[in-house]
Short mmCIF file of C-alpha atoms and ligand atoms in Angstrom, two decimals:
data_model
loop_
_atom_site.label_atom_id
_atom_site.label_comp_id
_atom_site.label_asym_id
_atom_site.label_seq_id
_atom_site.Cartn_x
_atom_site.Cartn_y
_atom_site.Cartn_z
CA UNK A 1 -30.95 20.60 20.77
CA UNK A 2 -34.11 19.68 22.67
CA UNK A 3 -34.28 16.63 24.86
CA UNK A 4 -36.98 14.24 23.74
CA UNK A 5 -37.88 10.72 24.72
CA UNK A 6 -35.56 8.93 22.24
CA UNK A 7 -32.63 10.49 24.13
CA UNK A 8 -33.70 9.17 27.52
CA UNK A 9 -31.56 6.01 27.34
CA UNK A 10 -28.49 8.17 26.82
CA UNK A 11 -29.39 10.22 29.87
CA UNK A 12 -29.85 7.02 31.88
CA UNK A 13 -26.48 5.78 30.72
CA UNK A 14 -24.86 9.02 31.79
CA UNK A 15 -26.52 8.69 35.18
CA UNK A 16 -25.24 5.16 35.68
CA UNK A 17 -21.70 6.30 34.77
CA UNK A 18 -22.05 9.04 37.39
CA UNK A 19 -23.22 6.56 39.98
CA UNK A 20 -19.84 4.85 39.69
CA UNK A 21 -17.87 7.98 40.53
CA UNK A 22 -17.12 8.84 44.15
CA UNK A 23 -15.10 11.61 45.73
CA UNK A 24 -12.34 10.13 47.91
CA UNK A 25 -10.98 13.44 49.11
CA UNK A 26 -11.09 17.19 48.53
CA UNK A 27 -9.02 20.00 49.93
CA UNK A 28 -10.95 22.34 52.22
CA UNK A 29 -9.03 25.41 51.04
CA UNK A 30 -8.45 26.00 47.33
CA UNK A 31 -5.69 23.73 46.01
CA UNK A 32 -5.23 23.01 42.31
CA UNK A 33 -4.09 19.38 41.94
CA UNK A 34 -2.16 19.23 38.70
CA UNK A 35 -0.99 15.64 38.32
CA UNK A 36 -0.20 12.44 40.16
CA UNK A 37 1.10 8.90 40.07
CA UNK A 38 0.35 5.59 41.80
CA UNK A 39 3.14 4.38 44.10
CA UNK A 40 4.17 0.71 44.44
CA UNK A 41 2.10 0.52 47.68
CA UNK A 42 -1.05 1.71 45.85
CA UNK A 43 -1.00 5.19 47.39
CA UNK A 44 -1.15 8.30 45.22
CA UNK A 45 1.33 11.13 44.94
CA UNK A 46 -0.31 14.45 44.03
CA UNK A 47 1.50 17.45 42.52
CA UNK A 48 -0.04 20.87 43.14
CA UNK A 49 0.13 24.54 42.28
CA UNK A 50 0.00 25.56 45.95
CA UNK A 51 3.59 26.45 46.85
CA UNK A 52 4.87 23.44 44.94
CA UNK A 53 3.58 21.05 47.59
CA UNK A 54 3.63 17.30 46.99
CA UNK A 55 1.03 15.20 48.84
CA UNK A 56 0.47 11.48 49.33
CA UNK A 57 -2.94 9.87 49.83
CA UNK A 58 -4.03 6.30 50.59
CA UNK A 59 -7.12 5.75 48.40
CA UNK A 60 -8.29 2.59 50.22
CA UNK A 61 -8.21 4.12 53.67
CA UNK A 62 -11.74 4.57 55.13
CA UNK A 63 -11.22 8.36 55.22
CA UNK A 64 -8.48 9.22 52.73
CA UNK A 65 -6.55 12.37 53.61
CA UNK A 66 -3.77 14.06 51.65
CA UNK A 67 -0.56 14.37 53.64
CA UNK A 68 2.18 16.81 52.73
CA UNK A 69 5.39 14.91 51.95
CA UNK A 70 7.67 17.43 50.27
CA UNK A 71 8.14 20.94 48.96
CA UNK A 72 10.56 21.88 46.21
CA UNK A 73 13.06 24.67 46.81
CA UNK A 74 12.56 27.51 44.35
CA UNK A 75 9.26 26.17 42.90
CA UNK A 76 5.79 27.66 43.43
CA UNK A 77 4.13 24.99 41.29
CA UNK A 78 4.97 21.39 40.42
CA UNK A 79 3.50 19.69 37.40
CA UNK A 80 4.57 16.45 35.66
CA UNK A 81 5.76 13.42 37.63
CA UNK A 82 7.30 10.15 36.43
CA UNK A 83 8.60 6.99 38.08
CA UNK A 84 12.38 6.68 37.56
CA UNK A 85 13.09 3.76 39.95
CA UNK A 86 11.60 1.88 42.90
CA UNK A 87 9.46 4.54 44.64
CA UNK A 88 11.69 7.21 43.10
CA UNK A 89 10.28 10.02 40.96
CA UNK A 90 11.21 12.92 38.76
CA UNK A 91 9.06 16.05 39.10
CA UNK A 92 8.98 19.28 37.07
CA UNK A 93 8.60 22.55 38.94
CA UNK A 94 9.12 26.27 38.56
CA UNK A 95 7.85 29.70 39.47
CA UNK A 96 4.40 29.98 37.99
CA UNK A 97 3.30 33.01 35.98
CA UNK A 98 0.55 33.46 33.43
CA UNK A 99 1.21 30.59 31.00
CA UNK A 100 4.89 31.29 31.58
CA UNK A 101 7.13 29.81 34.24
CA UNK A 102 10.59 30.88 35.32
CA UNK A 103 13.35 28.75 36.85
CA UNK A 104 11.95 25.55 35.35
CA UNK A 105 13.67 22.70 37.15
CA UNK A 106 13.64 18.90 37.16
CA UNK A 107 13.81 17.48 40.67
CA UNK A 108 14.05 13.93 41.92
CA UNK A 109 12.53 12.58 45.11
CA UNK A 110 13.41 9.19 46.56
CA UNK A 111 11.00 7.54 49.00
CA UNK A 112 12.92 4.27 49.05
CA UNK A 113 14.42 4.99 52.42
CA UNK A 114 16.39 2.72 54.73
CA UNK A 115 17.11 2.59 58.47
CA UNK A 116 20.35 4.42 57.70
CA UNK A 117 18.68 7.11 55.56
CA UNK A 118 15.14 7.40 56.91
CA UNK A 119 14.15 10.60 55.10
CA UNK A 120 13.02 11.01 51.52
CA UNK A 121 15.37 13.32 49.65
CA UNK A 122 14.51 16.06 47.14
CA UNK A 123 17.26 17.02 44.69
CA UNK A 124 17.20 19.53 41.86
CA UNK A 125 18.93 17.62 39.04
CA UNK A 126 18.52 19.89 36.01
CA UNK A 127 17.71 23.52 35.26
CA UNK A 128 16.00 24.14 31.91
CA UNK A 129 16.62 27.84 31.28
CA UNK A 130 14.93 27.72 27.87
CA UNK A 131 11.77 25.99 29.10
CA UNK A 132 8.59 28.09 29.34
CA UNK A 133 5.88 25.73 30.63
CA UNK A 134 6.85 22.17 31.58
CA UNK A 135 3.80 19.99 31.84
CA UNK A 136 3.30 16.22 31.39
CA UNK A 137 6.23 13.89 32.03
CA UNK A 138 7.11 10.22 31.45
CA UNK A 139 10.19 8.04 31.77
CA UNK A 140 11.69 6.08 28.89
CA UNK A 141 10.60 2.45 29.43
CA UNK A 142 14.03 1.09 28.43
CA UNK A 143 16.03 3.57 30.55
CA UNK A 144 13.76 5.05 33.22
CA UNK A 145 16.44 7.37 34.61
CA UNK A 146 15.84 9.40 31.45
CA UNK A 147 12.61 11.37 31.27
CA UNK A 148 10.63 13.21 28.63
CA UNK A 149 8.81 16.41 29.61
CA UNK A 150 6.44 18.32 27.33
CA UNK A 151 6.67 22.11 27.07
CA UNK A 152 3.16 23.43 26.39
CA UNK A 153 4.35 26.80 25.07
CA UNK A 154 7.43 25.84 23.08
CA UNK A 155 5.68 22.85 21.48
CA UNK A 156 8.52 20.48 22.23
CA UNK A 157 9.54 17.55 24.39
CA UNK A 158 12.69 17.87 26.47
CA UNK A 159 14.74 14.78 27.29
CA UNK A 160 16.60 14.83 30.62
CA UNK A 161 19.01 12.30 32.06
CA UNK A 162 18.17 12.59 35.77
CA UNK A 163 21.56 11.14 36.79
CA UNK A 164 23.64 13.77 34.92
CA UNK A 165 21.13 16.59 34.36
CA UNK A 166 21.99 16.55 30.66
CA UNK A 167 18.99 17.86 28.70
CA UNK A 168 18.20 18.20 25.01
CA UNK A 169 15.12 18.66 22.83
CA UNK A 170 13.98 15.16 21.83
CA UNK A 171 11.15 16.34 19.56
CA UNK A 172 9.73 19.64 18.36
CA UNK A 173 6.67 19.67 16.14
CA UNK A 174 3.60 21.73 15.29
CA UNK A 175 1.49 18.89 16.72
CA UNK A 176 2.92 19.80 20.14
CA UNK A 177 2.20 23.53 19.96
CA UNK A 178 -1.07 25.40 20.38
CA UNK A 179 -2.49 27.02 17.24
CA UNK A 180 -2.14 30.81 17.14
CA UNK A 181 -5.92 31.29 17.63
CA UNK A 182 -6.28 28.82 20.54
CA UNK A 183 -8.44 30.14 23.39
CA UNK A 184 -5.93 28.72 25.89
CA UNK A 185 -2.30 28.85 24.69
CA UNK A 186 -1.43 25.32 25.82
CA UNK A 187 -0.12 22.77 23.33
CA UNK A 188 1.24 19.45 24.59
CA UNK A 189 -0.28 18.75 28.00
CA UNK A 190 -0.48 15.10 29.11
CA UNK A 191 2.40 12.85 28.08
CA UNK A 192 3.00 9.11 28.59
CA UNK A 193 5.34 6.47 27.21
CA UNK A 194 4.09 2.97 26.40
CA UNK A 195 6.47 0.49 24.75
CA UNK A 196 7.92 2.25 21.75
CA UNK A 197 5.35 5.05 21.70
CA UNK A 198 5.05 8.52 23.17
CA UNK A 199 1.37 9.43 23.62
CA UNK A 200 0.32 13.03 24.21
CA UNK A 201 -2.64 15.35 24.32
CA UNK A 202 -2.59 18.84 22.85
CA UNK A 203 -5.09 21.08 24.67
CA UNK A 204 -5.14 23.90 22.12
CA UNK A 205 -5.64 21.56 19.17
CA UNK A 206 -7.97 19.15 21.00
CA UNK A 207 -5.95 16.14 19.87
CA UNK A 208 -4.78 12.85 21.35
CA UNK A 209 -1.84 11.49 19.37
CA UNK A 210 1.25 9.34 19.42
CA UNK A 211 4.66 9.01 17.80
CA UNK A 212 7.06 6.07 17.68
CA UNK A 213 10.49 6.39 19.29
CA UNK A 214 13.75 4.46 19.70
CA UNK A 215 14.66 3.19 23.21
CA UNK A 216 16.48 6.49 23.88
CA UNK A 217 13.47 8.65 23.03
CA UNK A 218 14.44 9.67 19.50
CA UNK A 219 11.24 10.07 17.48
CA UNK A 220 11.21 8.00 14.28
CA UNK A 221 7.66 8.33 12.93
CA UNK A 222 5.12 10.86 11.78
CA UNK A 223 2.53 12.08 14.28
CA UNK A 224 -0.47 9.77 14.36
CA UNK A 225 -3.57 11.61 15.59
CA UNK A 226 -5.75 8.99 17.31
CA UNK A 227 -8.69 11.21 18.25
CA UNK A 228 -9.93 14.79 18.01
CA UNK A 229 -12.13 16.38 20.67
CA UNK A 230 -15.83 16.61 19.80
CA UNK A 231 -16.91 19.31 22.24
CA UNK A 232 -15.96 22.95 21.71
CA UNK A 233 -15.17 24.55 25.06
CA UNK A 234 -13.60 21.40 26.46
CA UNK A 235 -9.98 20.35 26.15
CA UNK A 236 -7.80 17.35 26.97
CA UNK A 237 -5.38 17.21 29.87
CA UNK A 238 -3.39 14.26 31.26
CA UNK A 239 -4.37 10.61 30.82
CA UNK A 240 -3.32 7.01 31.20
CA UNK A 241 -3.07 4.31 28.55
CA UNK A 242 -4.14 0.86 29.80
CA UNK A 243 -3.26 -2.70 28.72
CA UNK A 244 -5.94 -2.94 25.98
CA UNK A 245 -4.51 0.17 24.28
CA UNK A 246 -7.33 2.51 25.28
CA UNK A 247 -6.73 5.70 27.23
CA UNK A 248 -8.62 7.35 30.09
CA UNK A 249 -8.33 11.07 29.54
CA UNK A 250 -9.15 14.04 31.78
CA UNK A 251 -11.50 16.28 29.77
CA UNK A 252 -12.08 19.62 31.43
CA UNK A 253 -14.37 21.12 32.17
CA UNK A 254 -16.18 18.19 33.81
CA UNK A 255 -15.58 14.76 32.28
CA UNK A 256 -13.35 11.73 31.94
CA UNK A 257 -13.40 10.03 28.55
CA UNK A 258 -12.20 6.68 27.34
CA UNK A 259 -10.54 6.81 23.93
CA UNK A 260 -10.09 3.39 22.37
CA UNK A 261 -7.13 2.52 20.13
CA UNK A 262 -9.33 3.10 17.05
CA UNK A 263 -10.14 6.62 18.28
CA UNK A 264 -13.74 6.24 19.45
CA UNK A 265 -14.67 8.30 22.52
CA UNK A 266 -16.99 7.55 25.41
CA UNK A 267 -17.63 9.63 28.52
CA UNK A 268 -17.06 7.43 31.61
CA UNK A 269 -17.50 10.06 34.35
CA UNK A 270 -19.14 13.46 34.58
CA UNK A 271 -20.02 15.19 31.32
CA UNK A 272 -23.27 16.93 30.38
CA UNK A 273 -24.58 19.06 33.26
CA UNK A 274 -22.85 16.92 35.88
CA UNK A 275 -21.01 18.69 38.71
CA UNK A 276 -19.33 15.55 40.05
CA UNK A 277 -16.00 16.10 38.28
CA UNK A 278 -14.78 19.71 38.55
CA UNK A 279 -11.82 20.58 36.33
CA UNK A 280 -10.15 17.17 35.89
CA UNK A 281 -6.39 17.28 35.36
CA UNK A 282 -5.09 13.69 35.34
CA UNK A 283 -6.20 10.05 35.47
CA UNK A 284 -4.38 7.12 37.11
CA UNK A 285 -5.68 3.62 36.53
CA UNK A 286 -5.14 0.85 39.07
CA UNK A 287 -5.94 -2.08 36.77
CA UNK A 288 -5.69 -4.55 39.68
CA UNK A 289 -8.47 -2.76 41.57
CA UNK A 290 -10.41 -1.91 38.39
CA UNK A 291 -10.59 1.77 39.25
CA UNK A 292 -9.31 5.06 37.93
CA UNK A 293 -8.28 7.88 40.25
CA UNK A 294 -8.96 11.33 38.86
CA UNK A 295 -7.29 14.50 40.12
CA UNK A 296 -8.95 17.88 39.64
CA UNK A 297 -8.08 21.54 39.84
CA UNK A 298 -11.55 22.42 41.12
CA UNK A 299 -13.23 25.56 39.87
CA UNK A 300 -16.35 27.61 40.43
CA UNK A 301 -19.67 25.79 40.28
CA UNK A 302 -22.85 27.85 40.69
CA UNK A 303 -20.83 30.70 42.19
CA UNK A 304 -19.26 28.42 44.81
CA UNK A 305 -15.52 27.71 44.80
CA UNK A 306 -14.84 23.99 44.64
CA UNK A 307 -11.37 22.84 45.61
CA UNK A 308 -9.17 20.17 44.02
CA UNK A 309 -10.57 16.65 44.38
CA UNK A 310 -9.42 13.06 44.14
CA UNK A 311 -12.22 10.97 42.63
CA UNK A 312 -12.53 7.24 42.11
CA UNK A 313 -14.21 5.91 38.97
CA UNK A 314 -15.17 2.23 38.80
CA UNK A 315 -14.13 0.87 35.42
C1 LIG B 1 15.54 28.15 41.25
O1 LIG B 1 15.49 26.80 41.69
C2 LIG B 1 16.54 26.44 42.55
C3 LIG B 1 16.36 24.97 42.85
O2 LIG B 1 16.65 24.24 41.73
C4 LIG B 1 16.52 27.26 43.82
O3 LIG B 1 17.62 26.91 44.62
C5 LIG B 1 16.55 28.73 43.46
O4 LIG B 1 16.36 29.49 44.64
C6 LIG B 1 15.47 29.08 42.45
N1 LIG B 1 15.58 30.46 42.01
C7 LIG B 1 14.56 31.29 42.04
C8 LIG B 1 14.86 32.68 41.53
O5 LIG B 1 13.46 31.01 42.46
C1 LIG B 2 14.24 -0.07 47.48
O1 LIG B 2 15.42 -0.23 46.71
C2 LIG B 2 15.94 -1.52 46.75
C3 LIG B 2 17.22 -1.51 45.93
O2 LIG B 2 18.01 -0.45 46.33
C4 LIG B 2 14.94 -2.51 46.19
O3 LIG B 2 15.44 -3.82 46.32
C5 LIG B 2 13.62 -2.41 46.96
O4 LIG B 2 12.65 -3.21 46.33
C6 LIG B 2 13.13 -0.95 46.97
N1 LIG B 2 11.94 -0.83 47.79
C7 LIG B 2 10.79 -0.33 47.36
C8 LIG B 2 9.68 -0.24 48.36
O5 LIG B 2 10.62 0.05 46.21
C1 LIG B 3 15.20 12.92 59.18
O1 LIG B 3 14.23 13.96 59.39
C2 LIG B 3 14.03 14.26 60.75
C3 LIG B 3 12.86 15.25 60.83
O2 LIG B 3 13.06 16.32 59.93
C4 LIG B 3 15.32 14.78 61.35
O3 LIG B 3 15.14 15.07 62.73
C5 LIG B 3 16.42 13.74 61.19
O4 LIG B 3 17.66 14.26 61.64
C6 LIG B 3 16.56 13.30 59.74
N1 LIG B 3 17.48 12.18 59.67
C7 LIG B 3 18.54 12.16 58.83
C8 LIG B 3 19.41 10.93 58.89
O5 LIG B 3 18.77 13.05 58.05
C1 LIG B 4 -8.65 28.43 14.59
O1 LIG B 4 -8.45 28.42 13.21
C2 LIG B 4 -8.79 27.19 12.58
C3 LIG B 4 -8.33 27.24 11.14
O2 LIG B 4 -8.70 28.44 10.54
C4 LIG B 4 -10.28 26.95 12.74
O3 LIG B 4 -10.65 25.74 12.15
C5 LIG B 4 -10.60 26.91 14.22
O4 LIG B 4 -11.99 26.78 14.41
C6 LIG B 4 -10.12 28.17 14.93
N1 LIG B 4 -10.27 27.97 16.36
C7 LIG B 4 -10.68 28.92 17.19
C8 LIG B 4 -10.74 28.56 18.65
O5 LIG B 4 -11.01 30.03 16.81
C1 LIG B 5 19.53 7.43 20.19
O1 LIG B 5 19.62 6.21 19.48
C2 LIG B 5 19.82 6.37 18.09
C3 LIG B 5 19.82 4.98 17.47
O2 LIG B 5 18.62 4.33 17.80
C4 LIG B 5 21.14 7.09 17.86
O3 LIG B 5 21.30 7.32 16.47
C5 LIG B 5 21.14 8.43 18.58
O4 LIG B 5 22.42 9.03 18.49
C6 LIG B 5 20.80 8.26 20.05
N1 LIG B 5 20.63 9.58 20.67
C7 LIG B 5 21.04 9.88 21.88
C8 LIG B 5 20.79 11.27 22.34
O5 LIG B 5 21.58 9.07 22.62
C1 LIG B 6 -15.66 19.18 49.45
O1 LIG B 6 -16.59 18.16 49.13
C2 LIG B 6 -17.81 18.24 49.86
C3 LIG B 6 -18.60 16.99 49.54
O2 LIG B 6 -18.85 16.91 48.16
C4 LIG B 6 -18.52 19.52 49.49
O3 LIG B 6 -19.72 19.64 50.23
C5 LIG B 6 -17.61 20.71 49.81
O4 LIG B 6 -18.22 21.91 49.34
C6 LIG B 6 -16.27 20.55 49.12
N1 LIG B 6 -15.39 21.64 49.57
C7 LIG B 6 -14.62 22.34 48.74
C8 LIG B 6 -13.82 23.43 49.37
O5 LIG B 6 -14.52 22.12 47.56
#
């Protein structure tokens, strides 16, 4: 399609959306930031594919820097993260291969330290020998010690009690798997719980969907597809649902989109030819500050390797 004057307002709109996006931090060597979460103090935790390192970053500091806070024994990559208590998290990790992990493990890390126990503690709490690619994770709102973790290759959601390690398959469905002809064999990717719903993206199918569950994570509805990706070549990664029911979704290769509850989609950062957002992986909204933090895996832009970033988007 050729650009002509009637399209100019759209271009201007895109430019103003870009103007609201700033890079808070990037790694100087290549680090793929996979996911994150906002802590009670407003800082971010960042999971990465570089030796399973977990970082923390203060986004309101004048010069935000990621600080290494933990590594996970036996894991080369850590992915999904969920809050399971006050400043306490569950994290999925394993030994990363090509769309296939081994030794998939659920760990917990507790930052709620005391004078008596000043150090945060990492504990492996469950091994999932059948898991192939654990990805997005969320806690059950009614019992946050129990988490749900999507498996992008098996097309299922595992349920793990982080106090006992007991794990079962809460839900397995075609809507969670990649189609056989998908260019990237990743089904369920981002996953969040809100009230009685589990929301998820499926990268291979280009869908954003939800199902209803009981308080213990048992799925009791059909899959409701809220939106389907417009752009071939893009896909949907992790996201956050906000109070008005809309979701801010990482849309590699270079955008963040807002999907409203009725399924309409609007690019809020990057998109088009923009090089501001490079390989977004997850979005974390601080509704109090009116901003979204976006993590990225970086990529290659114009032959130059760009490392993982943390961006701030004004909402
Ligand atoms: C698997 O993970 C556990 C931690 O849960 C670790 O102790 C063990 O060394 C890992 N095994 C391999 C083969 O990486
Ligand atoms: C730490 O845990 C205690 C309960 O054990 C809780 O009262 C307190 O609010 C927690 N602190 C933080 C920073 O979450
Ligand atoms: C906490 O960590 C520090 C540094 O690794 C170590 O010297 C100290 O012994 C630890 N404290 C406890 C109570 O484990
Ligand atoms: C996969 O197959 C479906 C159904 O035949 C088709 O609609 C879709 O375009 C195909 N996707 C790719 C990436 O080839
Ligand atoms: C979950 O709750 C339902 C009732 O809402 C019950 O039938 C089911 O056995 C429970 N499942 C587990 C794993 O606790
Ligand atoms: C980090 O960001 C700066 C500022 O945008 C950019 O010039 C630099 O190339 C980036 N470095 C990497 C390794 O991505």
